[in-house]
Amino acid sequence: DAGVIQSPRHEVTEMGQEVTLRCKPISGHNSLFWYRQTMMRGLELLIYFNNNVPIDDSGMPEDRFSAKMPNASFSTLKIQPSEPRDSAVYFCASSSPPGNYGYTFGSGTRLTVV
Amino acid sequence: AQSVTQPDIHITVSEGASLELRCNYSYGATPYLFWYVQSPGQGLQLLLKYFSGDTLVQGIKGFEAEFKRSQSSFNLRKPSVHWSDAAEYFCAVGENTDKLIFGTGTRLQVFP
């Protein structure tokens, strides 16, 4: 298995632009998670899906952030408009049922908003 | 609310020395506990996990961790550290059926 695949690995964009981060979970995993990592705040859970349905989006910082999972093999995290404070590494992770057996993380997308 | 504390932000050890990274959690029920490692520029990799049973769990790369309910701890240990173990280590506790809460991490530096 290729693991959790995230794209792009790096993204540099100007403030105000729309940014879309992509994630392909491991086949058969039915839970998908988006995390943000910064030096100041560490790892923050933004949102997670179970069977393609958003379960908890309480970590999404504000309305500028949105996430979708149109099918079991693809998810996006969109920021519109982007701001410099959104600069961080964004990780996608997936896990397999049943119960809680730990996540498999992707390599992350390093986002820089200038 | 569930929480995880890693008291040590940064630890430095000599290669070949033993290692213990501390993790304390706050959780009402029997927790699911995890240790992850993150090398620079990489995602997090699962080292080991505890759900139930034997309180001493073995993981990859020669790591082990011991669950101590009385101390609400799940410390990570390795008898002899290698230079390649230099990385950041995260403890996490499982909430509900899926949601993991991560600690703030401990950065391990290894001197030759």
PDB file of N, CA, C and O in Angstrom, chain A residues 34-81:
ATOM      1  N   TRP A  34      -7.893  15.609   9.381  1.00  0.00           N
ATOM      2  CA  TRP A  34      -7.026  16.710   8.978  1.00  0.00           C
ATOM      3  C   TRP A  34      -6.472  17.378  10.238  1.00  0.00           C
ATOM      4  O   TRP A  34      -7.233  17.798  11.112  1.00  0.00           O
ATOM      5  N   TYR A  35      -5.139  17.463  10.298  1.00  0.00           N
ATOM      6  CA  TYR A  35      -4.458  18.130  11.404  1.00  0.00           C
ATOM      7  C   TYR A  35      -3.620  19.281  10.864  1.00  0.00           C
ATOM      8  O   TYR A  35      -3.165  19.257   9.731  1.00  0.00           O
ATOM      9  N   ARG A  36      -3.419  20.250  11.730  1.00  0.00           N
ATOM     10  CA  ARG A  36      -2.513  21.363  11.423  1.00  0.00           C
ATOM     11  C   ARG A  36      -1.413  21.385  12.492  1.00  0.00           C
ATOM     12  O   ARG A  36      -1.710  21.247  13.687  1.00  0.00           O
ATOM     13  N   GLN A  37      -0.184  21.563  12.050  1.00  0.00           N
ATOM     14  CA  GLN A  37       0.941  21.595  12.988  1.00  0.00           C
ATOM     15  C   GLN A  37       1.697  22.914  12.871  1.00  0.00           C
ATOM     16  O   GLN A  37       2.153  23.274  11.790  1.00  0.00           O
ATOM     17  N   THR A  38       1.829  23.611  13.972  1.00  0.00           N
ATOM     18  CA  THR A  38       2.619  24.826  14.054  1.00  0.00           C
ATOM     19  C   THR A  38       3.493  24.763  15.292  1.00  0.00           C
ATOM     20  O   THR A  38       3.229  23.988  16.219  1.00  0.00           O
ATOM     21  N   MET A  39       4.525  25.563  15.295  1.00  0.00           N
ATOM     22  CA  MET A  39       5.401  25.599  16.464  1.00  0.00           C
ATOM     23  C   MET A  39       4.651  26.078  17.694  1.00  0.00           C
ATOM     24  O   MET A  39       4.839  25.568  18.796  1.00  0.00           O
ATOM     25  N   MET A  40       3.776  27.050  17.493  1.00  0.00           N
ATOM     26  CA  MET A  40       3.104  27.660  18.640  1.00  0.00           C
ATOM     27  C   MET A  40       2.004  26.772  19.219  1.00  0.00           C
ATOM     28  O   MET A  40       1.831  26.703  20.432  1.00  0.00           O
ATOM     29  N   ARG A  41       1.268  26.076  18.373  1.00  0.00           N
ATOM     30  CA  ARG A  41       0.079  25.368  18.828  1.00  0.00           C
ATOM     31  C   ARG A  41       0.187  23.851  18.731  1.00  0.00           C
ATOM     32  O   ARG A  41      -0.742  23.140  19.122  1.00  0.00           O
ATOM     33  N   GLY A  42       1.306  23.367  18.193  1.00  0.00           N
ATOM     34  CA  GLY A  42       1.467  21.917  18.079  1.00  0.00           C
ATOM     35  C   GLY A  42       0.517  21.323  17.062  1.00  0.00           C
ATOM     36  O   GLY A  42       0.179  21.954  16.070  1.00  0.00           O
ATOM     37  N   LEU A  43       0.072  20.100  17.328  1.00  0.00           N
ATOM     38  CA  LEU A  43      -0.841  19.394  16.424  1.00  0.00           C
ATOM     39  C   LEU A  43      -2.284  19.673  16.829  1.00  0.00           C
ATOM     40  O   LEU A  43      -2.700  19.337  17.927  1.00  0.00           O
ATOM     41  N   GLU A  44      -3.034  20.236  15.911  1.00  0.00           N
ATOM     42  CA  GLU A  44      -4.437  20.545  16.180  1.00  0.00           C
ATOM     43  C   GLU A  44      -5.318  19.746  15.215  1.00  0.00           C
ATOM     44  O   GLU A  44      -5.096  19.792  13.998  1.00  0.00           O
ATOM     45  N   LEU A  45      -6.304  19.075  15.749  1.00  0.00           N
ATOM     46  CA  LEU A  45      -7.271  18.387  14.900  1.00  0.00           C
ATOM     47  C   LEU A  45      -8.239  19.416  14.338  1.00  0.00           C
ATOM     48  O   LEU A  45      -8.897  20.135  15.090  1.00  0.00           O
ATOM     49  N   LEU A  46      -8.320  19.471  13.028  1.00  0.00           N
ATOM     50  CA  LEU A  46      -9.220  20.426  12.386  1.00  0.00           C
ATOM     51  C   LEU A  46     -10.599  19.818  12.178  1.00  0.00           C
ATOM     52  O   LEU A  46     -11.625  20.407  12.524  1.00  0.00           O
ATOM     53  N   ILE A  47     -10.612  18.621  11.573  1.00  0.00           N
ATOM     54  CA  ILE A  47     -11.879  17.979  11.246  1.00  0.00           C
ATOM     55  C   ILE A  47     -11.626  16.502  11.037  1.00  0.00           C
ATOM     56  O   ILE A  47     -10.510  16.109  10.667  1.00  0.00           O
ATOM     57  N   TYR A  48     -12.646  15.677  11.318  1.00  0.00           N
ATOM     58  CA  TYR A  48     -12.502  14.300  10.900  1.00  0.00           C
ATOM     59  C   TYR A  48     -13.805  13.757  10.333  1.00  0.00           C
ATOM     60  O   TYR A  48     -14.895  14.208  10.691  1.00  0.00           O
ATOM     61  N   PHE A  49     -13.630  12.801   9.432  1.00  0.00           N
ATOM     62  CA  PHE A  49     -14.723  12.165   8.707  1.00  0.00           C
ATOM     63  C   PHE A  49     -14.775  10.684   9.073  1.00  0.00           C
ATOM     64  O   PHE A  49     -13.750  10.049   9.288  1.00  0.00           O
ATOM     65  N   ASN A  50     -15.975  10.171   9.092  1.00  0.00           N
ATOM     66  CA  ASN A  50     -16.165   8.727   9.208  1.00  0.00           C
ATOM     67  C   ASN A  50     -17.141   8.310   8.119  1.00  0.00           C
ATOM     68  O   ASN A  50     -18.248   8.867   8.024  1.00  0.00           O
ATOM     69  N   ASN A  51     -16.718   7.352   7.313  1.00  0.00           N
ATOM     70  CA  ASN A  51     -17.537   6.940   6.162  1.00  0.00           C
ATOM     71  C   ASN A  51     -17.965   8.139   5.319  1.00  0.00           C
ATOM     72  O   ASN A  51     -19.136   8.261   4.935  1.00  0.00           O
ATOM     73  N   ASN A  52     -17.015   9.037   5.091  1.00  0.00           N
ATOM     74  CA  ASN A  52     -17.175  10.207   4.230  1.00  0.00           C
ATOM     75  C   ASN A  52     -18.039  11.306   4.847  1.00  0.00           C
ATOM     76  O   ASN A  52     -18.283  12.335   4.207  1.00  0.00           O
ATOM     77  N   VAL A  53     -18.519  11.122   6.037  1.00  0.00           N
ATOM     78  CA  VAL A  53     -19.384  12.104   6.688  1.00  0.00           C
ATOM     79  C   VAL A  53     -18.581  12.876   7.729  1.00  0.00           C
ATOM     80  O   VAL A  53     -17.917  12.254   8.556  1.00  0.00           O
ATOM     81  N   PRO A  54     -18.651  14.212   7.711  1.00  0.00           N
ATOM     82  CA  PRO A  54     -17.936  14.974   8.749  1.00  0.00           C
ATOM     83  C   PRO A  54     -18.552  14.722  10.119  1.00  0.00           C
ATOM     84  O   PRO A  54     -19.756  14.895  10.300  1.00  0.00           O
ATOM     85  N   ILE A  55     -17.725  14.316  11.060  1.00  0.00           N
ATOM     86  CA  ILE A  55     -18.192  13.978  12.398  1.00  0.00           C
ATOM     87  C   ILE A  55     -17.938  15.114  13.386  1.00  0.00           C
ATOM     88  O   ILE A  55     -18.780  15.409  14.231  1.00  0.00           O
ATOM     89  N   ASP A  56     -16.778  15.704  13.288  1.00  0.00           N
ATOM     90  CA  ASP A  56     -16.408  16.745  14.240  1.00  0.00           C
ATOM     91  C   ASP A  56     -15.576  17.782  13.516  1.00  0.00           C
ATOM     92  O   ASP A  56     -14.452  17.487  13.104  1.00  0.00           O
ATOM     93  N   ASP A  57     -16.128  18.967  13.339  1.00  0.00           N
ATOM     94  CA  ASP A  57     -15.368  20.045  12.695  1.00  0.00           C
ATOM     95  C   ASP A  57     -15.119  21.188  13.668  1.00  0.00           C
ATOM     96  O   ASP A  57     -14.878  22.330  13.246  1.00  0.00           O
ATOM     97  N   SER A  58     -15.156  20.893  14.941  1.00  0.00           N
ATOM     98  CA  SER A  58     -15.001  21.939  15.946  1.00  0.00           C
ATOM     99  C   SER A  58     -13.619  22.568  15.934  1.00  0.00           C
ATOM    100  O   SER A  58     -13.422  23.661  16.463  1.00  0.00           O
ATOM    101  N   GLY A  59     -12.666  21.905  15.332  1.00  0.00           N
ATOM    102  CA  GLY A  59     -11.319  22.456  15.268  1.00  0.00           C
ATOM    103  C   GLY A  59     -11.063  23.357  14.078  1.00  0.00           C
ATOM    104  O   GLY A  59     -10.000  23.987  13.998  1.00  0.00           O
ATOM    105  N   MET A  60     -11.995  23.446  13.185  1.00  0.00           N
ATOM    106  CA  MET A  60     -11.818  24.325  12.024  1.00  0.00           C
ATOM    107  C   MET A  60     -11.794  25.766  12.527  1.00  0.00           C
ATOM    108  O   MET A  60     -12.746  26.221  13.173  1.00  0.00           O
ATOM    109  N   PRO A  61     -10.723  26.483  12.228  1.00  0.00           N
ATOM    110  CA  PRO A  61     -10.523  27.787  12.876  1.00  0.00           C
ATOM    111  C   PRO A  61     -11.600  28.808  12.561  1.00  0.00           C
ATOM    112  O   PRO A  61     -11.984  29.573  13.425  1.00  0.00           O
ATOM    113  N   GLU A  62     -12.074  28.849  11.355  1.00  0.00           N
ATOM    114  CA  GLU A  62     -13.077  29.845  10.990  1.00  0.00           C
ATOM    115  C   GLU A  62     -13.662  29.474   9.639  1.00  0.00           C
ATOM    116  O   GLU A  62     -13.272  28.478   9.027  1.00  0.00           O
ATOM    117  N   ASP A  63     -14.608  30.293   9.206  1.00  0.00           N
ATOM    118  CA  ASP A  63     -15.340  29.965   7.986  1.00  0.00           C
ATOM    119  C   ASP A  63     -14.462  29.960   6.739  1.00  0.00           C
ATOM    120  O   ASP A  63     -14.893  29.451   5.700  1.00  0.00           O
ATOM    121  N   ARG A  64     -13.280  30.477   6.845  1.00  0.00           N
ATOM    122  CA  ARG A  64     -12.397  30.466   5.675  1.00  0.00           C
ATOM    123  C   ARG A  64     -11.943  29.036   5.348  1.00  0.00           C
ATOM    124  O   ARG A  64     -11.481  28.762   4.243  1.00  0.00           O
ATOM    125  N   PHE A  65     -12.054  28.160   6.321  1.00  0.00           N
ATOM    126  CA  PHE A  65     -11.640  26.769   6.146  1.00  0.00           C
ATOM    127  C   PHE A  65     -12.854  25.898   5.849  1.00  0.00           C
ATOM    128  O   PHE A  65     -13.898  26.020   6.501  1.00  0.00           O
ATOM    129  N   SER A  66     -12.694  25.021   4.868  1.00  0.00           N
ATOM    130  CA  SER A  66     -13.742  24.048   4.585  1.00  0.00           C
ATOM    131  C   SER A  66     -13.093  22.746   4.151  1.00  0.00           C
ATOM    132  O   SER A  66     -12.000  22.744   3.592  1.00  0.00           O
ATOM    133  N   ALA A  67     -13.759  21.638   4.427  1.00  0.00           N
ATOM    134  CA  ALA A  67     -13.237  20.330   4.051  1.00  0.00           C
ATOM    135  C   ALA A  67     -14.367  19.492   3.480  1.00  0.00           C
ATOM    136  O   ALA A  67     -15.510  19.601   3.912  1.00  0.00           O
ATOM    137  N   LYS A  68     -13.992  18.660   2.514  1.00  0.00           N
ATOM    138  CA  LYS A  68     -14.960  17.774   1.886  1.00  0.00           C
ATOM    139  C   LYS A  68     -14.353  16.391   1.731  1.00  0.00           C
ATOM    140  O   LYS A  68     -13.147  16.231   1.637  1.00  0.00           O
ATOM    141  N   MET A  69     -15.229  15.424   1.683  1.00  0.00           N
ATOM    142  CA  MET A  69     -14.811  14.062   1.372  1.00  0.00           C
ATOM    143  C   MET A  69     -15.886  13.481   0.450  1.00  0.00           C
ATOM    144  O   MET A  69     -16.826  12.819   0.914  1.00  0.00           O
ATOM    145  N   PRO A  70     -15.756  13.706  -0.846  1.00  0.00           N
ATOM    146  CA  PRO A  70     -16.802  13.285  -1.777  1.00  0.00           C
ATOM    147  C   PRO A  70     -16.911  11.772  -1.947  1.00  0.00           C
ATOM    148  O   PRO A  70     -17.980  11.275  -2.326  1.00  0.00           O
ATOM    149  N   ASN A  71     -15.803  11.066  -1.664  1.00  0.00           N
ATOM    150  CA  ASN A  71     -15.839   9.609  -1.728  1.00  0.00           C
ATOM    151  C   ASN A  71     -14.791   9.033  -0.794  1.00  0.00           C
ATOM    152  O   ASN A  71     -14.021   9.802  -0.186  1.00  0.00           O
ATOM    153  N   ALA A  72     -14.741   7.740  -0.706  1.00  0.00           N
ATOM    154  CA  ALA A  72     -13.869   7.091   0.288  1.00  0.00           C
ATOM    155  C   ALA A  72     -12.387   7.238  -0.020  1.00  0.00           C
ATOM    156  O   ALA A  72     -11.543   6.909   0.822  1.00  0.00           O
ATOM    157  N   SER A  73     -12.047   7.694  -1.207  1.00  0.00           N
ATOM    158  CA  SER A  73     -10.636   7.726  -1.585  1.00  0.00           C
ATOM    159  C   SER A  73     -10.091   9.126  -1.783  1.00  0.00           C
ATOM    160  O   SER A  73      -8.976   9.293  -2.276  1.00  0.00           O
ATOM    161  N   PHE A  74     -10.836  10.160  -1.363  1.00  0.00           N
ATOM    162  CA  PHE A  74     -10.360  11.503  -1.640  1.00  0.00           C
ATOM    163  C   PHE A  74     -10.962  12.514  -0.675  1.00  0.00           C
ATOM    164  O   PHE A  74     -12.165  12.475  -0.389  1.00  0.00           O
ATOM    165  N   SER A  75     -10.127  13.429  -0.222  1.00  0.00           N
ATOM    166  CA  SER A  75     -10.603  14.512   0.625  1.00  0.00           C
ATOM    167  C   SER A  75      -9.827  15.777   0.289  1.00  0.00           C
ATOM    168  O   SER A  75      -8.673  15.720  -0.149  1.00  0.00           O
ATOM    169  N   THR A  76     -10.478  16.918   0.474  1.00  0.00           N
ATOM    170  CA  THR A  76      -9.817  18.200   0.275  1.00  0.00           C
ATOM    171  C   THR A  76     -10.015  19.095   1.491  1.00  0.00           C
ATOM    172  O   THR A  76     -11.037  19.009   2.184  1.00  0.00           O
ATOM    173  N   LEU A  77      -9.033  19.924   1.719  1.00  0.00           N
ATOM    174  CA  LEU A  77      -9.116  20.989   2.719  1.00  0.00           C
ATOM    175  C   LEU A  77      -8.849  22.294   1.976  1.00  0.00           C
ATOM    176  O   LEU A  77      -7.805  22.438   1.339  1.00  0.00           O
ATOM    177  N   LYS A  78      -9.807  23.193   2.056  1.00  0.00           N
ATOM    178  CA  LYS A  78      -9.708  24.431   1.294  1.00  0.00           C
ATOM    179  C   LYS A  78      -9.657  25.617   2.245  1.00  0.00           C
ATOM    180  O   LYS A  78     -10.373  25.657   3.260  1.00  0.00           O
ATOM    181  N   ILE A  79      -8.824  26.571   1.902  1.00  0.00           N
ATOM    182  CA  ILE A  79      -8.731  27.817   2.664  1.00  0.00           C
ATOM    183  C   ILE A  79      -8.982  28.955   1.672  1.00  0.00           C
ATOM    184  O   ILE A  79      -8.283  29.094   0.675  1.00  0.00           O
ATOM    185  N   GLN A  80     -10.003  29.738   1.956  1.00  0.00           N
ATOM    186  CA  GLN A  80     -10.360  30.832   1.058  1.00  0.00           C
ATOM    187  C   GLN A  80     -11.016  31.953   1.852  1.00  0.00           C
ATOM    188  O   GLN A  80     -12.097  31.738   2.409  1.00  0.00           O
ATOM    189  N   PRO A  81     -10.415  33.128   1.911  1.00  0.00           N
ATOM    190  CA  PRO A  81      -9.096  33.500   1.406  1.00  0.00           C
ATOM    191  C   PRO A  81      -8.016  33.108   2.407  1.00  0.00           C
ATOM    192  O   PRO A  81      -8.260  33.082   3.611  1.00  0.00           O
TER     193      PRO A  81
END
